[in-house]
Amino acid sequence: SSSLRYLSLRANPICNVNSYARGQYKVEGVKALAEAVKTHNTLEHLNLGMTQLCGQNALSQGLYNATGLLYLADALKFSSCLKQLDLSDNNILGEGELVAKSLPTGTGGPNSTHSNRGGSDANHGHVTDAAHEQARGRGRPIVQEIMRQRGYRLHEKLDKGKRRYLVLRRNMEDHNKGGFESF
């Protein structure tokens, strides 16, 4: 029997915005993907690099909207197998600087835009209207919350060509031992 362990959707406009930042942002594609991530029990590596997940391309062109990132963050609460999530070249964290040093790994912080209260409906796993309103900000607090709640570590770098790599990874052995918060 075979199972899907690696999925690359790199450079696919899952939010209806292409690499030139053209198109009307629609969340349906990433919403469907998030539902699949919630229930898929073998997916270990997901590459969403250069998908304009937040409506902007790697050059910060387009209108920023973190709603899709919120759906994905909500889905990660239910994913027990995903070890690596590549979010490179999506301009999620904001303008050009590296942020790994500025993200504490143990707290959501007072400015977190995604939390169990107001961020998602705990009974149904849906992103609420309040979360949509909060999604107008940058994705830094959302990524921080993913790291805090699910034990991911941020691996990022800016290469010589100004390409930003943003990958979230977690050690599944620590996760399976109960070393991280459970839901």
mmCIF file of C-alpha atoms in Angstrom:
data_model
loop_
_atom_site.group_PDB
_atom_site.id
_atom_site.type_symbol
_atom_site.label_atom_id
_atom_site.label_comp_id
_atom_site.label_asym_id
_atom_site.label_seq_id
_atom_site.Cartn_x
_atom_site.Cartn_y
_atom_site.Cartn_z
ATOM 1 C CA SER A 1 0.000 0.000 0.000
ATOM 2 C CA SER A 2 1.261 3.462 -0.816
ATOM 3 C CA SER A 3 0.667 6.681 1.046
ATOM 4 C CA LEU A 4 1.283 10.339 0.380
ATOM 5 C CA ARG A 5 4.228 11.546 2.466
ATOM 6 C CA TYR A 6 5.582 14.445 0.380
ATOM 7 C CA LEU A 7 3.455 17.053 -1.380
ATOM 8 C CA SER A 8 4.821 20.051 -3.237
ATOM 9 C CA LEU A 9 2.398 22.721 -4.388
ATOM 10 C CA ARG A 10 5.264 25.162 -4.937
ATOM 11 C CA ALA A 11 4.417 27.969 -7.362
ATOM 12 C CA ASN A 12 0.732 26.989 -7.581
ATOM 13 C CA PRO A 13 -1.609 29.949 -7.079
ATOM 14 C CA ILE A 14 -3.734 28.264 -4.401
ATOM 15 C CA CYS A 15 -5.238 31.636 -3.410
ATOM 16 C CA ASN A 16 -5.925 32.696 -7.015
ATOM 17 C CA VAL A 17 -3.007 35.177 -7.024
ATOM 18 C CA ASN A 18 -0.198 34.445 -9.480
ATOM 19 C CA SER A 19 3.540 35.098 -9.116
ATOM 20 C CA TYR A 20 3.071 38.562 -10.632
ATOM 21 C CA ALA A 21 0.574 39.358 -7.816
ATOM 22 C CA ARG A 22 -2.293 39.398 -10.284
ATOM 23 C CA GLY A 23 -5.660 37.950 -9.412
ATOM 24 C CA GLN A 24 -8.407 38.391 -6.842
ATOM 25 C CA TYR A 25 -7.442 36.797 -3.499
ATOM 26 C CA LYS A 26 -9.696 33.831 -2.757
ATOM 27 C CA VAL A 27 -9.303 31.595 0.262
ATOM 28 C CA GLU A 28 -11.207 28.546 -1.055
ATOM 29 C CA GLY A 29 -8.102 26.726 -2.345
ATOM 30 C CA VAL A 30 -6.099 27.018 0.869
ATOM 31 C CA LYS A 31 -9.235 26.316 2.902
ATOM 32 C CA ALA A 32 -9.682 22.993 1.053
ATOM 33 C CA LEU A 33 -5.987 22.227 1.499
ATOM 34 C CA ALA A 34 -6.245 22.966 5.238
ATOM 35 C CA GLU A 35 -9.154 20.525 5.558
ATOM 36 C CA ALA A 36 -7.049 17.854 3.847
ATOM 37 C CA VAL A 37 -4.071 18.540 6.151
ATOM 38 C CA LYS A 38 -6.360 18.097 9.168
ATOM 39 C CA THR A 39 -7.396 14.597 8.195
ATOM 40 C CA HIS A 40 -4.388 13.226 6.311
ATOM 41 C CA ASN A 41 -2.460 10.866 8.571
ATOM 42 C CA THR A 42 0.684 10.196 6.512
ATOM 43 C CA LEU A 43 1.705 13.592 5.057
ATOM 44 C CA GLU A 44 5.132 14.511 6.466
ATOM 45 C CA HIS A 45 6.427 17.265 4.168
ATOM 46 C CA LEU A 46 4.322 20.027 2.591
ATOM 47 C CA ASN A 47 5.870 22.636 0.305
ATOM 48 C CA LEU A 48 3.746 25.760 -0.100
ATOM 49 C CA GLY A 49 6.622 27.949 -1.238
ATOM 50 C CA MET A 50 5.814 30.696 -3.721
ATOM 51 C CA THR A 51 2.044 30.069 -3.573
ATOM 52 C CA GLN A 52 1.155 33.669 -2.668
ATOM 53 C CA LEU A 53 -0.470 32.222 0.455
ATOM 54 C CA CYS A 54 -1.062 35.716 1.857
ATOM 55 C CA GLY A 55 -1.843 37.418 -1.450
ATOM 56 C CA GLN A 56 1.643 38.810 -2.040
ATOM 57 C CA ASN A 57 4.520 37.473 -4.061
ATOM 58 C CA ALA A 58 8.133 37.254 -2.854
ATOM 59 C CA LEU A 59 8.703 40.877 -3.930
ATOM 60 C CA SER A 60 5.889 42.172 -1.649
ATOM 61 C CA GLN A 61 3.652 42.934 -4.611
ATOM 62 C CA GLY A 62 -0.088 42.523 -4.115
ATOM 63 C CA LEU A 63 -2.519 43.028 -1.246
ATOM 64 C CA TYR A 64 -1.621 41.257 2.002
ATOM 65 C CA ASN A 65 -4.274 38.968 3.503
ATOM 66 C CA ALA A 66 -3.377 36.352 6.139
ATOM 67 C CA THR A 67 -6.749 34.551 6.096
ATOM 68 C CA GLY A 68 -5.295 31.533 4.272
ATOM 69 C CA LEU A 69 -2.442 31.339 6.767
ATOM 70 C CA LEU A 70 -4.991 31.325 9.593
ATOM 71 C CA TYR A 71 -6.810 28.358 8.037
ATOM 72 C CA LEU A 72 -3.516 26.530 7.665
ATOM 73 C CA ALA A 73 -2.495 27.306 11.257
ATOM 74 C CA ASP A 74 -5.834 25.951 12.471
ATOM 75 C CA ALA A 75 -5.350 22.750 10.446
ATOM 76 C CA LEU A 76 -1.891 22.178 11.947
ATOM 77 C CA LYS A 77 -3.528 21.741 15.357
ATOM 78 C CA PHE A 78 -4.984 18.476 14.076
ATOM 79 C CA SER A 79 -2.040 17.215 12.027
ATOM 80 C CA SER A 80 -0.047 14.631 13.923
ATOM 81 C CA CYS A 81 2.355 13.623 11.131
ATOM 82 C CA LEU A 82 3.521 16.801 9.403
ATOM 83 C CA LYS A 83 7.234 17.298 10.101
ATOM 84 C CA GLN A 84 8.079 20.079 7.662
ATOM 85 C CA LEU A 85 6.126 22.969 6.204
ATOM 86 C CA ASP A 86 7.892 25.122 3.598
ATOM 87 C CA LEU A 87 6.412 28.635 3.388
ATOM 88 C CA SER A 88 9.319 30.200 1.477
ATOM 89 C CA ASP A 89 8.789 33.137 -0.878
ATOM 90 C CA ASN A 90 5.324 34.052 0.374
ATOM 91 C CA ASN A 91 6.182 37.314 2.182
ATOM 92 C CA ILE A 92 4.442 35.991 5.285
ATOM 93 C CA LEU A 93 6.610 37.637 7.910
ATOM 94 C CA GLY A 94 6.831 41.058 6.370
ATOM 95 C CA GLU A 95 9.473 43.169 4.768
ATOM 96 C CA GLY A 96 12.861 41.657 4.025
ATOM 97 C CA GLU A 97 14.324 41.083 7.489
ATOM 98 C CA LEU A 98 14.985 37.732 9.078
ATOM 99 C CA VAL A 99 12.921 37.195 12.190
ATOM 100 C CA ALA A 100 14.005 33.924 13.808
ATOM 101 C CA LYS A 101 15.895 35.769 16.530
ATOM 102 C CA SER A 102 12.896 37.970 17.299
ATOM 103 C CA LEU A 103 10.379 35.132 17.713
ATOM 104 C CA PRO A 104 10.351 33.676 21.229
ATOM 105 C CA THR A 105 9.532 29.986 21.105
ATOM 106 C CA GLY A 106 7.583 29.617 24.320
ATOM 107 C CA THR A 107 4.796 32.191 24.197
ATOM 108 C CA GLY A 108 2.101 33.415 21.881
ATOM 109 C CA GLY A 109 2.665 36.957 23.055
ATOM 110 C CA PRO A 110 0.132 39.703 23.556
ATOM 111 C CA ASN A 111 0.016 40.559 19.853
ATOM 112 C CA SER A 112 -0.798 37.066 18.634
ATOM 113 C CA THR A 113 -3.438 37.150 15.886
ATOM 114 C CA HIS A 114 -4.300 33.465 16.120
ATOM 115 C CA SER A 115 -5.277 31.828 19.342
ATOM 116 C CA ASN A 116 -7.869 29.434 20.633
ATOM 117 C CA ARG A 117 -9.940 32.371 21.868
ATOM 118 C CA GLY A 118 -11.304 34.398 18.965
ATOM 119 C CA GLY A 119 -9.091 32.769 16.341
ATOM 120 C CA SER A 120 -11.003 29.589 15.660
ATOM 121 C CA ASP A 121 -14.168 27.874 16.677
ATOM 122 C CA ALA A 122 -12.997 25.055 18.943
ATOM 123 C CA ASN A 123 -16.082 22.978 18.179
ATOM 124 C CA HIS A 124 -15.743 23.040 14.420
ATOM 125 C CA GLY A 125 -12.164 24.117 13.644
ATOM 126 C CA HIS A 126 -13.320 27.043 11.504
ATOM 127 C CA VAL A 127 -11.694 30.447 11.333
ATOM 128 C CA THR A 128 -14.124 33.005 12.781
ATOM 129 C CA ASP A 129 -15.004 36.509 11.606
ATOM 130 C CA ALA A 130 -12.809 37.935 14.384
ATOM 131 C CA ALA A 131 -9.852 36.024 12.963
ATOM 132 C CA HIS A 132 -10.624 37.355 9.479
ATOM 133 C CA GLU A 133 -10.498 40.886 10.880
ATOM 134 C CA GLN A 134 -7.160 40.110 12.562
ATOM 135 C CA ALA A 135 -5.808 38.647 9.318
ATOM 136 C CA ARG A 136 -5.148 42.129 7.987
ATOM 137 C CA GLY A 137 -1.858 42.190 9.919
ATOM 138 C CA ARG A 138 1.353 40.379 9.078
ATOM 139 C CA GLY A 139 1.840 36.657 9.635
ATOM 140 C CA ARG A 140 4.595 36.869 12.258
ATOM 141 C CA PRO A 141 2.256 36.287 15.242
ATOM 142 C CA ILE A 142 0.525 33.444 13.390
ATOM 143 C CA VAL A 143 3.832 31.693 12.700
ATOM 144 C CA GLN A 144 4.813 32.302 16.330
ATOM 145 C CA GLU A 145 1.602 30.633 17.501
ATOM 146 C CA ILE A 146 2.193 27.622 15.221
ATOM 147 C CA MET A 147 5.660 27.275 16.728
ATOM 148 C CA ARG A 148 4.378 27.549 20.289
ATOM 149 C CA GLN A 149 1.398 25.222 19.995
ATOM 150 C CA ARG A 150 2.769 22.482 17.760
ATOM 151 C CA GLY A 151 6.489 22.382 18.524
ATOM 152 C CA TYR A 152 7.766 23.654 15.187
ATOM 153 C CA ARG A 153 11.071 25.460 14.910
ATOM 154 C CA LEU A 154 11.619 28.245 12.416
ATOM 155 C CA HIS A 155 14.448 27.762 9.926
ATOM 156 C CA GLU A 156 15.004 30.742 7.708
ATOM 157 C CA LYS A 157 17.671 32.489 5.733
ATOM 158 C CA LEU A 158 18.007 35.181 3.136
ATOM 159 C CA ASP A 159 20.299 34.086 0.323
ATOM 160 C CA LYS A 160 22.526 36.233 -1.874
ATOM 161 C CA GLY A 161 19.746 36.610 -4.421
ATOM 162 C CA LYS A 162 17.454 38.042 -1.693
ATOM 163 C CA ARG A 163 15.404 34.840 -1.775
ATOM 164 C CA ARG A 164 13.834 34.198 1.617
ATOM 165 C CA TYR A 165 13.624 30.626 2.859
ATOM 166 C CA LEU A 166 11.024 30.064 5.590
ATOM 167 C CA VAL A 167 10.614 26.478 6.763
ATOM 168 C CA LEU A 168 8.903 25.183 9.895
ATOM 169 C CA ARG A 169 10.195 21.839 11.169
ATOM 170 C CA ARG A 170 9.503 19.707 14.188
ATOM 171 C CA ASN A 171 11.096 16.653 15.746
ATOM 172 C CA MET A 172 8.377 14.017 15.750
ATOM 173 C CA GLU A 173 10.036 11.920 18.453
ATOM 174 C CA ASP A 174 9.720 14.790 20.937
ATOM 175 C CA HIS A 175 6.180 15.479 19.746
ATOM 176 C CA ASN A 176 5.062 11.858 20.097
ATOM 177 C CA LYS A 177 6.509 11.636 23.623
ATOM 178 C CA GLY A 178 4.121 14.368 24.695
ATOM 179 C CA GLY A 179 6.829 17.006 24.963
ATOM 180 C CA PHE A 180 4.518 19.599 23.388
ATOM 181 C CA GLU A 181 1.097 20.870 24.280
ATOM 182 C CA SER A 182 -1.691 18.641 23.152
ATOM 183 C CA PHE A 183 -5.171 19.729 22.124
#
